[in-house]
CSV table of C-alpha atoms in Angstrom, one decimal:
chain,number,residue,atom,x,y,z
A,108,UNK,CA,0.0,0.0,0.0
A,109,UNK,CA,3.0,2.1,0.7
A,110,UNK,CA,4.1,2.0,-2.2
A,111,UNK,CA,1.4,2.9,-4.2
A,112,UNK,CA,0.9,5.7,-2.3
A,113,UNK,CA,4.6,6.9,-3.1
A,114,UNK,CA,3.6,6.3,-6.6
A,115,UNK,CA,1.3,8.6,-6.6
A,116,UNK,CA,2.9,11.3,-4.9
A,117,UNK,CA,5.6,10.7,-8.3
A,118,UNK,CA,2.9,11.1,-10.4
A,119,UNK,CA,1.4,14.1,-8.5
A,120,UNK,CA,5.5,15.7,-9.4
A,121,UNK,CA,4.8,14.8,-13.0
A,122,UNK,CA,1.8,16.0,-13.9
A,123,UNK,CA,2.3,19.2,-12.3
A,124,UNK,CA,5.5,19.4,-14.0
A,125,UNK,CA,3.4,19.2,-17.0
A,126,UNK,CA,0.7,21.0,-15.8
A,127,UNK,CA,2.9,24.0,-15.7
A,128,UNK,CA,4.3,23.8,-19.1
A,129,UNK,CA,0.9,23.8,-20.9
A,130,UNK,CA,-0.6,26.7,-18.5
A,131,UNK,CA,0.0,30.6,-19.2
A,132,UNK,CA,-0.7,33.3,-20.9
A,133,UNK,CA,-0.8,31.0,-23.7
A,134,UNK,CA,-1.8,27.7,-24.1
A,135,UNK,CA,0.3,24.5,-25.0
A,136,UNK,CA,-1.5,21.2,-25.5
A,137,UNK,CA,0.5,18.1,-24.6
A,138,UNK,CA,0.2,17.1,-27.7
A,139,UNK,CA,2.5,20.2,-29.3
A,140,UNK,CA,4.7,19.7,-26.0
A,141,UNK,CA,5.6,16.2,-27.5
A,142,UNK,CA,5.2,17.2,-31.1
A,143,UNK,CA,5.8,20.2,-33.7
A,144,UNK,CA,5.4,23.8,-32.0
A,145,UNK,CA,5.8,27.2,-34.0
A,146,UNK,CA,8.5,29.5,-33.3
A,147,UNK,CA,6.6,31.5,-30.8
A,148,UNK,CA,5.4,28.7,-28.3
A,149,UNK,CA,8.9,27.3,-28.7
A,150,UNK,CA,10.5,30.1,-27.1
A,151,UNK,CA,7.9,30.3,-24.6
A,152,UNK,CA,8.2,26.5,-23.6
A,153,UNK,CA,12.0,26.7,-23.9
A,154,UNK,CA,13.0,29.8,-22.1
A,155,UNK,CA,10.2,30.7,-20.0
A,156,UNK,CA,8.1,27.8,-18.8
A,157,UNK,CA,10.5,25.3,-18.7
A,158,UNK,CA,13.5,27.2,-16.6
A,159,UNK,CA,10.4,28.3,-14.3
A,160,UNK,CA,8.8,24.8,-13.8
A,161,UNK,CA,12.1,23.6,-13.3
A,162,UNK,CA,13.1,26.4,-10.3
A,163,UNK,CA,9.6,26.0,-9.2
A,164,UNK,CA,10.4,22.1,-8.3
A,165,UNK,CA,14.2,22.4,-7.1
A,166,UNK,CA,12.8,24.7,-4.9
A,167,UNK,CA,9.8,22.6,-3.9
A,168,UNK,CA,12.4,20.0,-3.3
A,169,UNK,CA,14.6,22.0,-1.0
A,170,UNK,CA,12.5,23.6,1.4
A,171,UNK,CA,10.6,20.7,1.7
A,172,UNK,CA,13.7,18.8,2.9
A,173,UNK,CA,14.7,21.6,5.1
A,174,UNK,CA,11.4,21.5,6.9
A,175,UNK,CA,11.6,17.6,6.9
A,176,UNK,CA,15.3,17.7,8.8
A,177,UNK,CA,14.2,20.4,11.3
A,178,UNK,CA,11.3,19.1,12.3
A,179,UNK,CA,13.4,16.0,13.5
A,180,UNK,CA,16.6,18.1,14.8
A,181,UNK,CA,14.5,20.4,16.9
A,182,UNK,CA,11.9,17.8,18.0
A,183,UNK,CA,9.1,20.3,16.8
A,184,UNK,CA,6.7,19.3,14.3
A,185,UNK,CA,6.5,23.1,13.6
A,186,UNK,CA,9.6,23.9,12.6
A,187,UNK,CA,10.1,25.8,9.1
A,188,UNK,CA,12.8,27.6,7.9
A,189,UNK,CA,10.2,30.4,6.9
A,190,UNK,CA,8.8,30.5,10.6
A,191,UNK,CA,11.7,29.9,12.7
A,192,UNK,CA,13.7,32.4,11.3
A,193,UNK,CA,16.7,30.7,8.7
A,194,UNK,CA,15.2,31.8,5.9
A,195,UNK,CA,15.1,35.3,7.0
A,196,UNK,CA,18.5,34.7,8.1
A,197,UNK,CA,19.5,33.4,4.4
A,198,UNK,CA,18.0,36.8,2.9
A,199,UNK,CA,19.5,38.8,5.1
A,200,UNK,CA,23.0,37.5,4.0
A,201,UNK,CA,22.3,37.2,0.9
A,202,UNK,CA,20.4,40.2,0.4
A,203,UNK,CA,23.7,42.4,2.1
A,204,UNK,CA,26.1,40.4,-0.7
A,205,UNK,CA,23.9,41.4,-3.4
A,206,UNK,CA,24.2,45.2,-2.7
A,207,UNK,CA,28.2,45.0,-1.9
A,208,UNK,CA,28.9,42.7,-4.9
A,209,UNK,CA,25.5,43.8,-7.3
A,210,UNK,CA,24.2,40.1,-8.8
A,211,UNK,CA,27.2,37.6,-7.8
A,212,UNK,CA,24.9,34.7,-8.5
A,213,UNK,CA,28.3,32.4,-7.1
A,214,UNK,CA,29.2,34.5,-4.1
A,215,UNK,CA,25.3,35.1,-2.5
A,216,UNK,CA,24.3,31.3,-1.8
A,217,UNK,CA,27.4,30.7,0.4
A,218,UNK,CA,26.5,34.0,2.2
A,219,UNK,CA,22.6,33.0,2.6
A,220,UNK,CA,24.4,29.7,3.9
A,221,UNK,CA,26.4,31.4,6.4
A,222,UNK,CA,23.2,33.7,7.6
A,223,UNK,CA,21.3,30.5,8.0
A,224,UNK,CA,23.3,29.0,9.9
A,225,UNK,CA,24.1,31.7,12.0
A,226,UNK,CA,19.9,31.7,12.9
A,227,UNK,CA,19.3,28.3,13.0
A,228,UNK,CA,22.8,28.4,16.2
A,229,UNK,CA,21.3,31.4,17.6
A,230,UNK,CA,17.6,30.0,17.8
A,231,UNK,CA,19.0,26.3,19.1
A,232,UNK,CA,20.9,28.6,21.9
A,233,UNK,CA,17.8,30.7,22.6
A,234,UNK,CA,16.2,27.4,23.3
A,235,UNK,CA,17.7,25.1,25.2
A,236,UNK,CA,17.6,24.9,28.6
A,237,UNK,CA,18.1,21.1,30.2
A,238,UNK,CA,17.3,20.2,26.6
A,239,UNK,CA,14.6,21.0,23.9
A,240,UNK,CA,11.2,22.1,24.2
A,241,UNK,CA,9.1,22.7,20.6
A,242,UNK,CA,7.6,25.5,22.5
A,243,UNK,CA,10.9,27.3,23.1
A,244,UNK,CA,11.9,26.3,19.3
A,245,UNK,CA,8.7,27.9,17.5
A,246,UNK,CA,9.2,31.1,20.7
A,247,UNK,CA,13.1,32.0,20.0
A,248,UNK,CA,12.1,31.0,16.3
A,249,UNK,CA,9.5,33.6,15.6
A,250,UNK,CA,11.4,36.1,17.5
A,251,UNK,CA,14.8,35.5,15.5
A,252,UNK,CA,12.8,36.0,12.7
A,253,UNK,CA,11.1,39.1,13.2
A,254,UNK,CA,14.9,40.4,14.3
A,255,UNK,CA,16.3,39.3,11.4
A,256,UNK,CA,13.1,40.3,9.4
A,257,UNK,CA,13.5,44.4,10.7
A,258,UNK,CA,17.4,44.1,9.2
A,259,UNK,CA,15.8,43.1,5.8
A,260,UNK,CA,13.2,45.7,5.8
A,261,UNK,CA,15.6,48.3,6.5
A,262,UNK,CA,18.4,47.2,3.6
A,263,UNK,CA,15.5,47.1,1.3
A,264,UNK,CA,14.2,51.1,2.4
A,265,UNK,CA,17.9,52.2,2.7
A,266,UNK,CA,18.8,51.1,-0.3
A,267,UNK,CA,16.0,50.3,-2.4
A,268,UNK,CA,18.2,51.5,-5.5
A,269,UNK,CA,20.3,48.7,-5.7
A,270,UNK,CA,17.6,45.8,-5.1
A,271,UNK,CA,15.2,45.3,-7.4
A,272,UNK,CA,12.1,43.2,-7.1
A,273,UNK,CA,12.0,43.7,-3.3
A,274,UNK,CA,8.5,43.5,-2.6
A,275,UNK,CA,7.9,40.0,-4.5
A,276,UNK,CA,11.2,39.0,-3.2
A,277,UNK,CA,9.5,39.3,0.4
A,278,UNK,CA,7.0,37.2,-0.4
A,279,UNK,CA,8.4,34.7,-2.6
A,280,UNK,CA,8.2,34.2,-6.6
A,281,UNK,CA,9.3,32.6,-9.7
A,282,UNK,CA,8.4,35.7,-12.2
A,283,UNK,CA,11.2,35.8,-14.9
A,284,UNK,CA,13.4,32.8,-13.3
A,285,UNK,CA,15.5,31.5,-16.0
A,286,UNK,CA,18.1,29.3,-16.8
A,287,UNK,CA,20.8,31.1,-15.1
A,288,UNK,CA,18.3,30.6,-12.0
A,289,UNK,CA,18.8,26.7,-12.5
A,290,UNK,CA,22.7,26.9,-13.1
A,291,UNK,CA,22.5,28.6,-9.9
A,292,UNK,CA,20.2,26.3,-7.6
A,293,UNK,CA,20.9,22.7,-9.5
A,294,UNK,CA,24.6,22.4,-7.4
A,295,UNK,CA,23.2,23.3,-4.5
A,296,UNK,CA,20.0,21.4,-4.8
A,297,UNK,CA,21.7,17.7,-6.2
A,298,UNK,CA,24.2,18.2,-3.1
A,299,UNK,CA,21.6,18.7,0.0
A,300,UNK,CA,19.4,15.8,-1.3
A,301,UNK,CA,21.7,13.5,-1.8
A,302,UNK,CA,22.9,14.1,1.9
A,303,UNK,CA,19.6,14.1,3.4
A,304,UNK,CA,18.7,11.1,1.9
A,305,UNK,CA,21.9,9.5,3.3
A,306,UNK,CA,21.1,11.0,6.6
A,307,UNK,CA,18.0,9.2,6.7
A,308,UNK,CA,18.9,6.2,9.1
A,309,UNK,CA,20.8,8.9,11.3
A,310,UNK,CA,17.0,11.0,11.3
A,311,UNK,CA,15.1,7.8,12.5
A,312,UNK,CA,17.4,7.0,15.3
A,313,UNK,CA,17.0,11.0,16.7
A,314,UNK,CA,13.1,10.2,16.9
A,315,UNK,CA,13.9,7.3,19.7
A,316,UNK,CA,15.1,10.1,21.7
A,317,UNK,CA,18.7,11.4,22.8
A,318,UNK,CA,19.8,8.9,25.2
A,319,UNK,CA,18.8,5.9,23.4
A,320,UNK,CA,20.5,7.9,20.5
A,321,UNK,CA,23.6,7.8,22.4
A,322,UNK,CA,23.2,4.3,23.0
A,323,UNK,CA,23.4,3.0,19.8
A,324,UNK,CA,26.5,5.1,19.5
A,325,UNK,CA,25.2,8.2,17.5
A,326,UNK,CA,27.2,11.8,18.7
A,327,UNK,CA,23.7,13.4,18.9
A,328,UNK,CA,25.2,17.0,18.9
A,329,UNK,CA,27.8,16.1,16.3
A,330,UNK,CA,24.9,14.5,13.9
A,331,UNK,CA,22.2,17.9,14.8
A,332,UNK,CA,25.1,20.1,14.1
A,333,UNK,CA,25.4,18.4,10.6
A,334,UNK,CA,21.9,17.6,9.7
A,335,UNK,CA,21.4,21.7,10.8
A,336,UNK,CA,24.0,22.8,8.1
A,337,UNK,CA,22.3,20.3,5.4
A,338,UNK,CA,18.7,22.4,5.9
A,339,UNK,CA,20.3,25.5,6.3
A,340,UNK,CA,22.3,24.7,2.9
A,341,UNK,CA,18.9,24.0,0.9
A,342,UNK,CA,16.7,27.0,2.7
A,343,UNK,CA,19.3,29.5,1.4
A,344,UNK,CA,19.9,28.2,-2.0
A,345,UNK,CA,16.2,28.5,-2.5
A,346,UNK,CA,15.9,31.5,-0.7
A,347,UNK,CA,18.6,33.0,-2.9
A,348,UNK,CA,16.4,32.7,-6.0
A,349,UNK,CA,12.9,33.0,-5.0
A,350,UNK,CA,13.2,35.0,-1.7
A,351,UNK,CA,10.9,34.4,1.3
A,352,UNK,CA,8.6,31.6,0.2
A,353,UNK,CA,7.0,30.2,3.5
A,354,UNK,CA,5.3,27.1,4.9
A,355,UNK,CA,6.5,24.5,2.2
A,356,UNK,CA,8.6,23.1,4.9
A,357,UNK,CA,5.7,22.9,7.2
A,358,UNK,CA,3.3,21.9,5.1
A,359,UNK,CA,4.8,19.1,2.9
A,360,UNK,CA,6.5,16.7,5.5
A,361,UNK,CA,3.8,16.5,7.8
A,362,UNK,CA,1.3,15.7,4.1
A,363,UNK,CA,4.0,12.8,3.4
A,364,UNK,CA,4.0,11.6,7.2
A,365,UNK,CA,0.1,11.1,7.2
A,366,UNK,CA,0.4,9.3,3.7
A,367,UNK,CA,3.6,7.8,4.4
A,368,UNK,CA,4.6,6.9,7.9
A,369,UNK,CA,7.3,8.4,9.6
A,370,UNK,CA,10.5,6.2,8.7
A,371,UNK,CA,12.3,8.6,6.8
A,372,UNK,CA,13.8,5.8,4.4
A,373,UNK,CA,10.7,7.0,2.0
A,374,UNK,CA,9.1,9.8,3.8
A,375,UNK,CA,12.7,11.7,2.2
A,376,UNK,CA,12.0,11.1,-0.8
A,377,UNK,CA,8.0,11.4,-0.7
A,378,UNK,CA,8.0,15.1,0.5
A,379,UNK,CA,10.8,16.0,-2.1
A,380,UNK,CA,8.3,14.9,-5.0
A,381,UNK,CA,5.7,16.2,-3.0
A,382,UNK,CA,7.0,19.1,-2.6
A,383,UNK,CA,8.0,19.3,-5.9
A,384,UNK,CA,4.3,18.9,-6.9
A,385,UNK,CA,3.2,21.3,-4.1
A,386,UNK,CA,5.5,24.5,-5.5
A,387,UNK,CA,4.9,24.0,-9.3
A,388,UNK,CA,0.7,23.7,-9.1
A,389,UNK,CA,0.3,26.3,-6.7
A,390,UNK,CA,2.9,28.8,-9.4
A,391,UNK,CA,0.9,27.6,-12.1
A,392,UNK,CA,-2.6,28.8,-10.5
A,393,UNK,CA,-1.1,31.8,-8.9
A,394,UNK,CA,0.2,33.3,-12.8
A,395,UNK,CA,-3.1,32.0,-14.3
A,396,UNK,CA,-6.2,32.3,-12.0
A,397,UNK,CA,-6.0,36.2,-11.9
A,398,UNK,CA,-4.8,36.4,-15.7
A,399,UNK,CA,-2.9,38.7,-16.7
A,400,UNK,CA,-2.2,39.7,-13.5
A,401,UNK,CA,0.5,37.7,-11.9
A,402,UNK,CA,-0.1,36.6,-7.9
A,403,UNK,CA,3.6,35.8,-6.3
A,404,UNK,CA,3.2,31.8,-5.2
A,405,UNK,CA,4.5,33.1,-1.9
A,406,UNK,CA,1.1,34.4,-1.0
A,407,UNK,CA,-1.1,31.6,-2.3
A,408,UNK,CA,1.2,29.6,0.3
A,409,UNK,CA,0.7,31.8,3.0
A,410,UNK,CA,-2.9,31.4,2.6
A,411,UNK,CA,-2.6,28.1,2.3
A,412,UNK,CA,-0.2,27.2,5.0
A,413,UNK,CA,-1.0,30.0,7.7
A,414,UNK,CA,-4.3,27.7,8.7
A,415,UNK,CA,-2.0,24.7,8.4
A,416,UNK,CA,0.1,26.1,10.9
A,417,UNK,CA,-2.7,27.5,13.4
A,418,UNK,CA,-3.5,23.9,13.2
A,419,UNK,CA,-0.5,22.2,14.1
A,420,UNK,CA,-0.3,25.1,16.6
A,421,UNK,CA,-3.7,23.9,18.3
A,422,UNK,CA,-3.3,20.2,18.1
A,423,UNK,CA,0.4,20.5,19.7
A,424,UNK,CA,-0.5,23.0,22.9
């Protein structure tokens, strides 16, 4: 049964990787995808949808992994990099390198790195006391965020000149992502995967708890430390080319534990195609369902996931 239902979830990734190829502005059936298109859809398909679709689901991928890891390393099954503050720590970073260095495409993922991890060590800090609490997590979280949140507000009003795009940048978007956009994020993207999805056995044991952790001879600090610089690795590279886009990481790992189980040996790679799925649908109605007006996917998330969360919220207290 399992594995049907991981089936699905695949083809849930490919048809909405589909999906968004044929929706826009202008129509492409799947038939012309597959056979002979004129010039014009070609360079639609080519160097608009396809770069866009293909963003839309690295990023999908990432943040859902991100949420996936630090919901397990922080014992908190509401942990997010948008709510708990790395993300904002990523932009922060990444948007100061971008104003010293202009658009250094190589030079402002390893910054967002550096600012992620530097939140996600500041927030783990801010909450331990004789271990951790999810309450103290989601507390330090939203207030590391909102610190880190004023510092991005104010780079963006005191130099608005040199950032452009700010405002869908806040709230996350794929508008005009292109190839460079995948050069950029595919590295980054191939590398975090494959070492969460080596780090799944090391994810299981944490959820038997710290001492019997220790027990079977796992360095629980050493292993959270790590597992904390693989999330903070994909929330900034996706960050660094879509901005702020929230409550993927909430929302997709707990929708591939209900269907899935909670081994992460396939609920890894469940909420990366999920999440994959997830991003690219919800950018292909938020571009098409106010035509021609483009809604950022960032807000049709936030809509989406802020009654997620208020759930979680409820259920957990």
């Amino acid at each position: 049964m399992r594995t049907i239902k991981f089936s699905l979830i695949c083809a849930a990734a490919v048809a909405g990787f589909f999906f968004s190829l044929m929706n826009g502005s202008v129509e492409i059936p799947l038939t012309q995808i597959f056979g002979e298109l004129d010039e014009t859809k070609r360079q639609i398909l080519m160097n608009i949808r396809l770069p866009r679709t293909i963003v839309a689901m690295l990023v999908g991928v990432n943040l859902s992994l991100s949420g996936a890891i630090l919901q397990a390393v922080m014992k908190n099954p509401l942990a997010d990099p948008h709510i708990i503050g790395i993300s904002s720590g990523a932009g922060l970073f990444g948007i100061f390198v971008m104003m010293i260095f202009g658009d250094a495409g190589i030079l402002v993922t390893p910054a967002a790195f550096i600012g992620a991890m530097l939140a996600a060590t500041l927030i783990y800090i801010l909450a331990w006391k004789d271990g951790i609490r999810p309450i103290r997590v989601i507390l330090a979280g939203v207030a590391v965020s909102a610190f880190l949140g004023a510092g991005i507000s104010a780079l963006l009003i005191f130099y608005s000149d040199k950032v452009h795009g700010a405002l869908l940048w806040m709230v996350g978007g794929l508008s005009a992502r292109s190839w460079q956009h995948v050069e950029i994020l595919l590295p980054y993207s191939i590398a975090g995967t494959l070492l969460t999805f080596l780090s799944a056995r090391h994810l299981n044991v944490l959820q038997l708890g710290d001492e019997v952790a220790t027990g079977l001879g796992v360095r629980v600090n050493l292993v959270r430390t790590i597992l904390t610089a693989i999330a903070a690795l994909l929330a900034a590279s996706a960050v660094c080319v879509v901005g702020l886009l929230g409550f993927v990481g909430l929302i997709v790992p707990h929708t591939a534990r209900l269907i899935l189980g909670s081994d992460y040996k396939i609920l890894l790679p469940g909420a990366a195609f999920l999440g994959a799925a997830v991003v690219t649908i919800s950018d292909t109605f938020a571009r098409t369902i106010f035509a021609p007006t483009e809604l950022p996917v960032g807000i049709l998330m936030a809509m989406l996931g802020a009654p997620f969360f208020l759930y979680l919220l409820r259920r957990e207290l």
